[in-house]
PDB file of C-alpha atoms in Angstrom:
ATOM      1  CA  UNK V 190      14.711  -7.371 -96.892  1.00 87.00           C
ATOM      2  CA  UNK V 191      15.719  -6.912 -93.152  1.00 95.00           C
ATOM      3  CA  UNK V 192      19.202  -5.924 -92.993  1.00 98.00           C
ATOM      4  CA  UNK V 193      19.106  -4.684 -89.269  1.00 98.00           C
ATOM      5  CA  UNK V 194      17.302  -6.330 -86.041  1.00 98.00           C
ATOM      6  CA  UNK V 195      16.957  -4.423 -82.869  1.00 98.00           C
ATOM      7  CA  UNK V 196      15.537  -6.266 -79.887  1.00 98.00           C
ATOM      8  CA  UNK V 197      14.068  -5.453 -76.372  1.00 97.00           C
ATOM      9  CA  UNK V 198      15.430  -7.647 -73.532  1.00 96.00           C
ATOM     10  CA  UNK V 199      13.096  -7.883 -70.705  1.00 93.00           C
ATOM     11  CA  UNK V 200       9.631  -9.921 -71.540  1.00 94.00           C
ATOM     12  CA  UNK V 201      10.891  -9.976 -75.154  1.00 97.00           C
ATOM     13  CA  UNK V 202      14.107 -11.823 -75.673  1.00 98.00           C
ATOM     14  CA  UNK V 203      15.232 -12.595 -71.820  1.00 95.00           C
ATOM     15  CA  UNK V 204      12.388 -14.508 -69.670  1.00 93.00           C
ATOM     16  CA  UNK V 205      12.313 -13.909 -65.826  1.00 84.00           C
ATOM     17  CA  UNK V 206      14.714 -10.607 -66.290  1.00 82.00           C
ATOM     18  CA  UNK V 207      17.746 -12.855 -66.433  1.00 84.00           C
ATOM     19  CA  UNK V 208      17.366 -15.777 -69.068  1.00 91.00           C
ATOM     20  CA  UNK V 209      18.645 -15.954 -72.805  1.00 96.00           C
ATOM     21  CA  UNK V 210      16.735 -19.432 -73.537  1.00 96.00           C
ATOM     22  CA  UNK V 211      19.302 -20.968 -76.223  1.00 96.00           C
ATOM     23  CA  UNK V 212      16.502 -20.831 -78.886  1.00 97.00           C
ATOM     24  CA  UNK V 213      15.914 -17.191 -78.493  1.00 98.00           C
ATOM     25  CA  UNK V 214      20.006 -16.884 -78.847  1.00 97.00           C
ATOM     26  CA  UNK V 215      20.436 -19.394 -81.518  1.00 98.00           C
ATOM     27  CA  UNK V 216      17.492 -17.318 -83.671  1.00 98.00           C
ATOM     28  CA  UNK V 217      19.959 -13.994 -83.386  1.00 98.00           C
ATOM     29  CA  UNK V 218      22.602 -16.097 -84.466  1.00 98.00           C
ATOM     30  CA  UNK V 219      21.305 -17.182 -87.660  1.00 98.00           C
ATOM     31  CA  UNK V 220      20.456 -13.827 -88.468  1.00 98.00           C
ATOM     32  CA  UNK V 221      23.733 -12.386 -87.716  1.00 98.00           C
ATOM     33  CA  UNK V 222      24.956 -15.369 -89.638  1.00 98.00           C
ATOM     34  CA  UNK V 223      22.714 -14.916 -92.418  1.00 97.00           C
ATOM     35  CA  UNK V 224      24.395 -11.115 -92.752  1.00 97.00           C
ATOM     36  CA  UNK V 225      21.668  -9.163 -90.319  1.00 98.00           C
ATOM     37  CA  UNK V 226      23.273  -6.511 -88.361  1.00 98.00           C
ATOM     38  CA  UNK V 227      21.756  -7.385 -84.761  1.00 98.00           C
ATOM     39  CA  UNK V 228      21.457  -5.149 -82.182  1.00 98.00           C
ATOM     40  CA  UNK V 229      20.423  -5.248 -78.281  1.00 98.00           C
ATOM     41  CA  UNK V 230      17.792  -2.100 -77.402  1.00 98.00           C
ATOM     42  CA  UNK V 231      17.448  -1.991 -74.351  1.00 96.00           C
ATOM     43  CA  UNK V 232      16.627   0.234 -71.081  1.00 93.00           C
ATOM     44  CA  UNK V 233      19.566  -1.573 -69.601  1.00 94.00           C
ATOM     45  CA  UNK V 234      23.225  -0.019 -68.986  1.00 93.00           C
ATOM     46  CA  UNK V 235      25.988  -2.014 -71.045  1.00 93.00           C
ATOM     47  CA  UNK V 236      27.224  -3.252 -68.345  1.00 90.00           C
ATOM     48  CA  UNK V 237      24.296  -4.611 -66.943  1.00 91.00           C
ATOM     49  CA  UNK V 238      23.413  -7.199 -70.555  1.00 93.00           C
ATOM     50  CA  UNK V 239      23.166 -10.847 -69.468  1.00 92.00           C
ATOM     51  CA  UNK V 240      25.889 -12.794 -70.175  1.00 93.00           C
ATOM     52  CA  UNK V 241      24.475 -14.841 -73.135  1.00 94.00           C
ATOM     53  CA  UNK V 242      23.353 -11.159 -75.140  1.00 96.00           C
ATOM     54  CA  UNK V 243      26.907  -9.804 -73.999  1.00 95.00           C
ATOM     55  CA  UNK V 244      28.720 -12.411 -76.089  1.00 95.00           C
ATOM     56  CA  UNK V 245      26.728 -12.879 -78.894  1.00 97.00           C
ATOM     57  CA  UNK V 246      28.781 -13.332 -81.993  1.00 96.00           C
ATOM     58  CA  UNK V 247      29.345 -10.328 -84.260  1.00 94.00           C
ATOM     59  CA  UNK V 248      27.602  -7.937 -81.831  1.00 97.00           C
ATOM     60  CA  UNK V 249      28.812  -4.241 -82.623  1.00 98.00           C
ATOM     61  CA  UNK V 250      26.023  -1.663 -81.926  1.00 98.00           C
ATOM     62  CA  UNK V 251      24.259  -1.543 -78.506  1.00 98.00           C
ATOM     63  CA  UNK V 252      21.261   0.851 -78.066  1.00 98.00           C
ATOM     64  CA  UNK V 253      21.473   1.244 -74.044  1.00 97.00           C
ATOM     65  CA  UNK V 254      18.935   2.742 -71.396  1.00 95.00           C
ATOM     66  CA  UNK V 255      16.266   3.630 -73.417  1.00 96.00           C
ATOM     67  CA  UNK V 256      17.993   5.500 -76.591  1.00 96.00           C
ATOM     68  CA  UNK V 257      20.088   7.402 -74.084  1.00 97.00           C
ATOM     69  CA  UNK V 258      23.233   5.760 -76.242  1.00 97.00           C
ATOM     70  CA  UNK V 259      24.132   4.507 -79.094  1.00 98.00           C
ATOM     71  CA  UNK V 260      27.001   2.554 -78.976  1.00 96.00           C
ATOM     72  CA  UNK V 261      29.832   0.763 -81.177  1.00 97.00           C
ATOM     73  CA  UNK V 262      31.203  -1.830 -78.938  1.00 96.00           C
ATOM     74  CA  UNK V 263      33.691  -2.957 -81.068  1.00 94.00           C
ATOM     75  CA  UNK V 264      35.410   0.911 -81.457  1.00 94.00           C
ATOM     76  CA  UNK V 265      34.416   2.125 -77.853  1.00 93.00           C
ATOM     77  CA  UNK V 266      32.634   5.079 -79.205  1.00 95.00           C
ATOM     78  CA  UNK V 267      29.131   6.519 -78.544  1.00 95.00           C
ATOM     79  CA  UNK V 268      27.307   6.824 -81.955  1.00 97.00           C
ATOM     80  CA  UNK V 269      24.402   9.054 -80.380  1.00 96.00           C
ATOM     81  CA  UNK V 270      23.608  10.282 -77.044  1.00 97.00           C
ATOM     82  CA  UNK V 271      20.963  11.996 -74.972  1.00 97.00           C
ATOM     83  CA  UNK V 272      21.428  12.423 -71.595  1.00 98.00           C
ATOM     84  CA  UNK V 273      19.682  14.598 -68.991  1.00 98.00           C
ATOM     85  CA  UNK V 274      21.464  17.706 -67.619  1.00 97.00           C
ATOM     86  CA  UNK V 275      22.292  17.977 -64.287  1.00 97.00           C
ATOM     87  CA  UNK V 276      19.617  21.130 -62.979  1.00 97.00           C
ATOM     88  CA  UNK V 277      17.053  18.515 -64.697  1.00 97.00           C
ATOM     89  CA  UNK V 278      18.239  15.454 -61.989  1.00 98.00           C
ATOM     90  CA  UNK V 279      17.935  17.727 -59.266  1.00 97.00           C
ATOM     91  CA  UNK V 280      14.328  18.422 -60.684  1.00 98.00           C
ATOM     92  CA  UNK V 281      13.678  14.715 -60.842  1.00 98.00           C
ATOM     93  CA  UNK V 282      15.219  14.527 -57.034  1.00 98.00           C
ATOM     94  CA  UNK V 283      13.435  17.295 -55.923  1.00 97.00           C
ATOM     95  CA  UNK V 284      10.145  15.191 -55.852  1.00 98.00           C
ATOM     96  CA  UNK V 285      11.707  11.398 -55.843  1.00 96.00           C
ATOM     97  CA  UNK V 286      12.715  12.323 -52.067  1.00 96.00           C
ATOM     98  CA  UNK V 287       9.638  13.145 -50.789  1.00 97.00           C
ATOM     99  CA  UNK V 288       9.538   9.183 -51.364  1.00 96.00           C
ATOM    100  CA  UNK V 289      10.866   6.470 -49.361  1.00 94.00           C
ATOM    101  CA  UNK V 290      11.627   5.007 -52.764  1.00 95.00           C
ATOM    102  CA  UNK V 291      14.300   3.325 -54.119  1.00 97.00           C
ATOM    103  CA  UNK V 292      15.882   5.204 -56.799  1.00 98.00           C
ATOM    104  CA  UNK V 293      18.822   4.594 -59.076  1.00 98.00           C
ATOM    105  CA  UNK V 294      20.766   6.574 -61.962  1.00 97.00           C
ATOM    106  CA  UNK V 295      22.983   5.645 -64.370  1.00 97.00           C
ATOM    107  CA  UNK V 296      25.352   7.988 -65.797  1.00 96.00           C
ATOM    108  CA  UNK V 297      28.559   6.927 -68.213  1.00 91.00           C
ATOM    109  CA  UNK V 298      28.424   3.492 -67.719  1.00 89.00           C
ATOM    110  CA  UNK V 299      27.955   3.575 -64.021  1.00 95.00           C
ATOM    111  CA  UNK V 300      25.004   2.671 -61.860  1.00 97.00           C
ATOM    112  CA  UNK V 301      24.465   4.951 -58.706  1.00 98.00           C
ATOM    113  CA  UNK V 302      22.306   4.568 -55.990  1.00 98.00           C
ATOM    114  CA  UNK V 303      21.923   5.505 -52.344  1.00 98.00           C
ATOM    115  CA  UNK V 304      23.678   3.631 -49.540  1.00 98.00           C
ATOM    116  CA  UNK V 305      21.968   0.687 -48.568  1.00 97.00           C
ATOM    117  CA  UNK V 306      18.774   0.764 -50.725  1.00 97.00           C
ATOM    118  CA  UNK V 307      20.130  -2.770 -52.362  1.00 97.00           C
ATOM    119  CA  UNK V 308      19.923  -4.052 -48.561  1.00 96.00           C
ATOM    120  CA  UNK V 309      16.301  -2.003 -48.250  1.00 96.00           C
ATOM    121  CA  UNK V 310      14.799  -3.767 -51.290  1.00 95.00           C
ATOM    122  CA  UNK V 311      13.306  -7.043 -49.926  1.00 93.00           C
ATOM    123  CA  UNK V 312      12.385  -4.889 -46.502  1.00 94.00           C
ATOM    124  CA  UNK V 313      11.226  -1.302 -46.650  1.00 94.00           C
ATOM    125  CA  UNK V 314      10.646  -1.074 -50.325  1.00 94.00           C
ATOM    126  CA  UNK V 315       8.756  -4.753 -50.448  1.00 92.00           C
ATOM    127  CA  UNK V 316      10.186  -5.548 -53.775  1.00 93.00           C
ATOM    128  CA  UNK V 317       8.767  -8.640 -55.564  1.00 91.00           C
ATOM    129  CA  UNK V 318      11.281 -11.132 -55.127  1.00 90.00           C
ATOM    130  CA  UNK V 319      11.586 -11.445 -59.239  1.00 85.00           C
ATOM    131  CA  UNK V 320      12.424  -7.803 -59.066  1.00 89.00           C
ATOM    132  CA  UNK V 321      15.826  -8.116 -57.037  1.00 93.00           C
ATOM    133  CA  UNK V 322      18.092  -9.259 -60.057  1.00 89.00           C
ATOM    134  CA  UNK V 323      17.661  -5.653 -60.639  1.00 90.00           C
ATOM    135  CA  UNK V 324      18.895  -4.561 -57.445  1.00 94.00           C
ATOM    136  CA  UNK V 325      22.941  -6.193 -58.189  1.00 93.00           C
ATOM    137  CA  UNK V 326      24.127  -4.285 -60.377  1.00 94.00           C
ATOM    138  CA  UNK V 327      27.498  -3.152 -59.421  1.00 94.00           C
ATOM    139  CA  UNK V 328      26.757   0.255 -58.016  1.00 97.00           C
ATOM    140  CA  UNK V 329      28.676   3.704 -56.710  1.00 97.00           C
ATOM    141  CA  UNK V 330      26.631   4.436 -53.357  1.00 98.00           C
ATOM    142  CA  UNK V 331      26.271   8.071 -51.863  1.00 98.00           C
ATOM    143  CA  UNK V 332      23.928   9.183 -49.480  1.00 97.00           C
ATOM    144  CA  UNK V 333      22.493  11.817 -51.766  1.00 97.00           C
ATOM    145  CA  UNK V 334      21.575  11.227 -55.275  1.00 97.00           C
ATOM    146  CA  UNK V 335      20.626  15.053 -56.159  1.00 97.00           C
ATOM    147  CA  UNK V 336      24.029  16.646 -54.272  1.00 97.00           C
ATOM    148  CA  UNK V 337      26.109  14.295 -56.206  1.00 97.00           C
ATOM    149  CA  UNK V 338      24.925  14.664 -59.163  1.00 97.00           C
ATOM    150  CA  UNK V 339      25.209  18.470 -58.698  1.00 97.00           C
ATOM    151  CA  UNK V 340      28.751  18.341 -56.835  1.00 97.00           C
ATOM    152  CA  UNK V 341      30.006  16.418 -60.004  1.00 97.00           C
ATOM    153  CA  UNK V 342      28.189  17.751 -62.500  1.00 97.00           C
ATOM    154  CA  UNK V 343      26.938  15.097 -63.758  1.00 97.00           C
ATOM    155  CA  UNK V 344      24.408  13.888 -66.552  1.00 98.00           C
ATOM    156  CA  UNK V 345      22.144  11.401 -66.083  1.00 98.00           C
ATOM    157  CA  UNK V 346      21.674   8.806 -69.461  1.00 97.00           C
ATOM    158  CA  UNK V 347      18.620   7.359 -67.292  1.00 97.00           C
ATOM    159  CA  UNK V 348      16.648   7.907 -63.817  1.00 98.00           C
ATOM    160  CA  UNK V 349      15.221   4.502 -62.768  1.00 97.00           C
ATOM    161  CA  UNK V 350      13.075   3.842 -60.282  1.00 97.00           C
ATOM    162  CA  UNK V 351      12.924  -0.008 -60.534  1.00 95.00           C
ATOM    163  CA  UNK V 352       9.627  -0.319 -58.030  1.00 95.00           C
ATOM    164  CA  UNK V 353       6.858   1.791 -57.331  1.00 94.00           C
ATOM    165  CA  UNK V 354       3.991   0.466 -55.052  1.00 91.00           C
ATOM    166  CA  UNK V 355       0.584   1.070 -56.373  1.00 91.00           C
ATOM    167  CA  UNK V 356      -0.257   3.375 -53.968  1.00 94.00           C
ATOM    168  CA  UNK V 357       2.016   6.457 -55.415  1.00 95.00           C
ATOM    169  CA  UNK V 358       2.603   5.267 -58.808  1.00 94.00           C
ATOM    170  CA  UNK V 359       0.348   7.350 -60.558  1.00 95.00           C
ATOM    171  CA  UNK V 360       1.263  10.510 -58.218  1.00 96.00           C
ATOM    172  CA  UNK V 361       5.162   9.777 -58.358  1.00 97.00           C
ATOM    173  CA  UNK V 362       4.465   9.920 -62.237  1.00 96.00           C
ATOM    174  CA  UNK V 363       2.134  13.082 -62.539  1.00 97.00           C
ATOM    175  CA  UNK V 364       4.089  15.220 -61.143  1.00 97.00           C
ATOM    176  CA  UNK V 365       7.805  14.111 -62.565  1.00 97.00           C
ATOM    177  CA  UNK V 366       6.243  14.353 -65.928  1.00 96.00           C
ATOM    178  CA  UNK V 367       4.786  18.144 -65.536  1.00 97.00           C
ATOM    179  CA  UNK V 368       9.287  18.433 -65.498  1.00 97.00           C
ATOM    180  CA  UNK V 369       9.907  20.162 -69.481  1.00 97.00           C
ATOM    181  CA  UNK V 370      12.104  18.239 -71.407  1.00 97.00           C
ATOM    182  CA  UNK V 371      11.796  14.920 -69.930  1.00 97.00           C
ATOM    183  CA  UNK V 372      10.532  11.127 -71.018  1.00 95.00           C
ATOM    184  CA  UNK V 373       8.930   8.913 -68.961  1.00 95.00           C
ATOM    185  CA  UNK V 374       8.423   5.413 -69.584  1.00 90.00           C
ATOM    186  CA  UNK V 375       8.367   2.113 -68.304  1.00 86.00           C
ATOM    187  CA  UNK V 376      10.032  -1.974 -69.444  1.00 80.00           C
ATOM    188  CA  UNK V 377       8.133  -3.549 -66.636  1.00 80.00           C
ATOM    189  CA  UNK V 378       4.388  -2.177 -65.398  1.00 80.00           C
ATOM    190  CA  UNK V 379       5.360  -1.790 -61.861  1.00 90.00           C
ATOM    191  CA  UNK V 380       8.528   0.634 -62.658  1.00 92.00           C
ATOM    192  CA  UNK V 381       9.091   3.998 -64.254  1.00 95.00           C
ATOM    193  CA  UNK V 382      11.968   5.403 -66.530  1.00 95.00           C
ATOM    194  CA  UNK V 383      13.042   8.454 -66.658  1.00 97.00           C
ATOM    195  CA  UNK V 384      14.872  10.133 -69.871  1.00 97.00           C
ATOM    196  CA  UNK V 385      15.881  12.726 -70.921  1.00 97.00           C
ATOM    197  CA  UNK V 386      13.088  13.947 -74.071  1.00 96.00           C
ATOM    198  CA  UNK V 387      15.987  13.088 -76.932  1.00 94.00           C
ATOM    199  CA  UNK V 388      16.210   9.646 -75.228  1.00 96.00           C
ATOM    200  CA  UNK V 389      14.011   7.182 -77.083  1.00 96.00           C
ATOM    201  CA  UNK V 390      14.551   3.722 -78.796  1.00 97.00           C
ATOM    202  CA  UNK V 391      13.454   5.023 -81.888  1.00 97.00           C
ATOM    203  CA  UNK V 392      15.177   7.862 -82.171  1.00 96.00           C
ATOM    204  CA  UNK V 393      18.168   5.908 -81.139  1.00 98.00           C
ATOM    205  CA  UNK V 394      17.308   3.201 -84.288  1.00 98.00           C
ATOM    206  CA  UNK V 395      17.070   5.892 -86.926  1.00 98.00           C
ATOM    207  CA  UNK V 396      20.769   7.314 -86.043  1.00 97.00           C
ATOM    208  CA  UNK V 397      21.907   4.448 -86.019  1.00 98.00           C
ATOM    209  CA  UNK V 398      19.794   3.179 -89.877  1.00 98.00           C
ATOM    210  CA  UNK V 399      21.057   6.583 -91.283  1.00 98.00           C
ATOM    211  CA  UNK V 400      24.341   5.922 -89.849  1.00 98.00           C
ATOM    212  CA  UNK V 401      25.067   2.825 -91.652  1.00 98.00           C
ATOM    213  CA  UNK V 402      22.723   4.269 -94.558  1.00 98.00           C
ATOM    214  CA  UNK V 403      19.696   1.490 -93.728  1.00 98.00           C
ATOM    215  CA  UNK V 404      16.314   2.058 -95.086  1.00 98.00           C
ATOM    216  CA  UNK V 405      13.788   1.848 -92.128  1.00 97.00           C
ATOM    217  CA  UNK V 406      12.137  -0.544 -94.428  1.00 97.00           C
ATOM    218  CA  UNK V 407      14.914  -2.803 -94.052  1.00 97.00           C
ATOM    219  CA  UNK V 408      14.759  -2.550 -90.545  1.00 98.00           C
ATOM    220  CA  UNK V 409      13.346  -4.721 -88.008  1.00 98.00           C
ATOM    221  CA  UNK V 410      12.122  -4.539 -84.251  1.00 98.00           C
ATOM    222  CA  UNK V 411      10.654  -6.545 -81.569  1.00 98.00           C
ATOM    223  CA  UNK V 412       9.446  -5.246 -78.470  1.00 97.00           C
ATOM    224  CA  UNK V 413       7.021  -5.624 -75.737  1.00 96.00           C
ATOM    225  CA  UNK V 414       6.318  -2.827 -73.838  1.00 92.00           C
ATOM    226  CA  UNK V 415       6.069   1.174 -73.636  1.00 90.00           C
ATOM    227  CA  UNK V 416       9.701   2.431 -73.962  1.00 92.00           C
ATOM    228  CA  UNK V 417       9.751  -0.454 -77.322  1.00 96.00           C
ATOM    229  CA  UNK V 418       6.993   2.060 -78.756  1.00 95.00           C
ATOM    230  CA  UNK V 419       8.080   4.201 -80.703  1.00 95.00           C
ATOM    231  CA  UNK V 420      10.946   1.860 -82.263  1.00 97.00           C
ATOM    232  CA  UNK V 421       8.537  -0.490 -83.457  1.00 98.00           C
ATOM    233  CA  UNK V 422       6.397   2.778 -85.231  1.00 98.00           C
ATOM    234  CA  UNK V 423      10.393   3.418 -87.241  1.00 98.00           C
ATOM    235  CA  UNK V 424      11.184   0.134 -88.604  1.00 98.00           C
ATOM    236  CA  UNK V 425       9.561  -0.916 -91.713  1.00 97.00           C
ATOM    237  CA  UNK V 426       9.392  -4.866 -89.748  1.00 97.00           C
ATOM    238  CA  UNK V 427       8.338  -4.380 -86.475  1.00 98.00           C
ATOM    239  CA  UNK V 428       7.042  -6.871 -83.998  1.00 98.00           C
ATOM    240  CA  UNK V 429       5.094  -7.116 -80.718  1.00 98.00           C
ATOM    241  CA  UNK V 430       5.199  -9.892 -77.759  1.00 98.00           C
ATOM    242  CA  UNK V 431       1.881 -11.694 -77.341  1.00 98.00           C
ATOM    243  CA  UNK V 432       2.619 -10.232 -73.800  1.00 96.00           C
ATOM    244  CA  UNK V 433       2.680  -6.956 -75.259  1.00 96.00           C
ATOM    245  CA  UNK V 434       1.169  -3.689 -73.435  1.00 94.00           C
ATOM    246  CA  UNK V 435      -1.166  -2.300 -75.304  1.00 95.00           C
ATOM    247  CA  UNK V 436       0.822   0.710 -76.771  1.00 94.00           C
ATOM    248  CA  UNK V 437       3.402  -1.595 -78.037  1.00 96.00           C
ATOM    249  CA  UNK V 438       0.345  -3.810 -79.522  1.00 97.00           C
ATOM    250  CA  UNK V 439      -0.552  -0.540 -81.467  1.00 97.00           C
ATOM    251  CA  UNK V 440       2.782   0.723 -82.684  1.00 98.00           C
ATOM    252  CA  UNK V 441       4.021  -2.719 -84.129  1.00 98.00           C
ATOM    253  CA  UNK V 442       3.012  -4.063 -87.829  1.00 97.00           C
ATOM    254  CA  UNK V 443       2.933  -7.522 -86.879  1.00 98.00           C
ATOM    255  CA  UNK V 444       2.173  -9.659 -83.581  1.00 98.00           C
ATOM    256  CA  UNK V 445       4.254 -12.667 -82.115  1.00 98.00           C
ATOM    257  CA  UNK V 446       4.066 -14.875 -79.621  1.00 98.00           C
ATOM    258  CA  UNK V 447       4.441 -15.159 -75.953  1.00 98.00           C
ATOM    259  CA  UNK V 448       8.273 -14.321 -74.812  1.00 97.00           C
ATOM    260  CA  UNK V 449       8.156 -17.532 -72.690  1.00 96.00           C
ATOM    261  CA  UNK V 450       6.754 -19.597 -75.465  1.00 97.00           C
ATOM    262  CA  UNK V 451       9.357 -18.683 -77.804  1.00 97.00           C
ATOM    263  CA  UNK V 452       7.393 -15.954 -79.707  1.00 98.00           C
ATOM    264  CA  UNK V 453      10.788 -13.814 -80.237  1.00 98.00           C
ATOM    265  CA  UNK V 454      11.948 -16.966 -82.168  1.00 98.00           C
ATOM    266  CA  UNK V 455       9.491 -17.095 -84.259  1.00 98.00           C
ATOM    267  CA  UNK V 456       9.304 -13.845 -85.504  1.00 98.00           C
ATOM    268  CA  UNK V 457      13.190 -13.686 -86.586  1.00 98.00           C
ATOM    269  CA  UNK V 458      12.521 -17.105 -88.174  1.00 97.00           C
ATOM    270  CA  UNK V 459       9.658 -15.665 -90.234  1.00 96.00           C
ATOM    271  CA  UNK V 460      11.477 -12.628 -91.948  1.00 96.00           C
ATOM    272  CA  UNK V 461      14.566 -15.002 -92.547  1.00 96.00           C
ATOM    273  CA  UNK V 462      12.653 -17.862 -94.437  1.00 93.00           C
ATOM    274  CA  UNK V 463      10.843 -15.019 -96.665  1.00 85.00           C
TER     275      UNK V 463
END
């Protein structure tokens, strides 16, 4: 009996990074309405949800930038967290400036990037032009990412790097992940996530099962892509995106449809009219 629904965003519930179609937001409805606890999961900062998930009815718990946080919305507290220490962001920065790269973190809320890489997207850093929704978030600029961080001592709940060009993908990724203690995935094939090792959706999902005492098998997920992975291995229901990667393809019980043909629809529909 599914009791609890967590959902991806991006390519599972949203379509082109930004949309809520109304049946995707009607289907959470009816399961909210029908007594299911539903909750966002995303690799997304709060702050950052599209309007239409922000201000769904009844919405309490909000699993933000990969697992990084657990949060009740409704009490302002942070259920869970797992957020990477500051000598590990000057690690990551180490290497990301060797780049011309655009690079972002987020840290309590907050979205922080360098001066003038939101200006540098459609230019220098050639992003696709679906991929500059991501760059409007409402950031605190610096000039220095790493010196920041340090001069503040901050923690990082995610390192984003929302496009890397073919060309130094692969290397960009080798050598961050040879850095102990860290998680690196990715929501969208062209970008790469960076978390701290605690920080997964999973992880996230079971705090937050055990917190309200939910059997996994009561759980469900839906997900599309490599940071949904190991959440849809926890819950008992778990579904993956016709336009699933493949590790999501392998981790989930069940399969859906396409996100823009309504597959994340169906798949709520079909656990509440068991």
């Amino acid at each position: 009996m599914m009791k609890i629904m967590a959902f991806d965003l991006d390519g599972t519930a949203i379509i082109a990074h930004k949309i809520m179609p109304d049946e995707n937001r009607n289907a959470v409805i009816k399961a909210y309405e029908s007594g299911v606890i539903t909750v966002p999961c995303t690799g997304r900062l709060l702050s950052f949800l599209p309007e239409e998930v922000a201000n769904l009815p009844g919405l309490k718990y909000v699993i933000t930038c990969n697992g990084a946080s657990v949060e009740d919305i409704e009490n302002g507290t942070k259920l869970y967290t797992a957020f990477i220490p500051t000598e590990k962001i000057a690690e990551v920065f180490d290497i990301i400036d060797e780049y011309d790269i655009y690079a972002e973190f987020y840290s309590d809320g907050q979205a922080y990037t360098v001066t003038g890489n939101p200006e540098r997207a459609r230019t220098d850093f050639d992003f696709p032009e679906e991929k500059i929704h991501f760059t409007t978030k409402n950031y605190i600029f610096t000039d220095n990412l790493k010196e920041f961080a340090k001069a503040n001592k901050m923690v990082a709940d995610k390192i984003n790097l929302p496009y890397l060009p073919d060309v130094i993908r692969q290397e960009v990724k080798d050598r961050i992940n040879a850095i102990e203690g860290l998680k690196l995935t990715s929501s969208i094939s062209d970008n790469l996530e960076i978390n701290d090792a605690g920080a997964t959706k999973g992880q996230a999902l079971k705090h937050l099962c055990d917190y309200l005492g939910i059997d996994k098998e009561d759980c469900m997920a839906i997900g599309d892509n490599g940071n949904d992975a190991d959440m849809l291995e926890y819950a008992g229901l778990s579904y993956a995106m016709a336009n699933a990667s493949d590790e999501a393809m392998r981790a989930a019980k069940f399969k859906t449809g396409y996100c823009e043909e309504f597959g994340f629809r169906d798949a709520i529909l079909k656990e509440l009219n068991k």
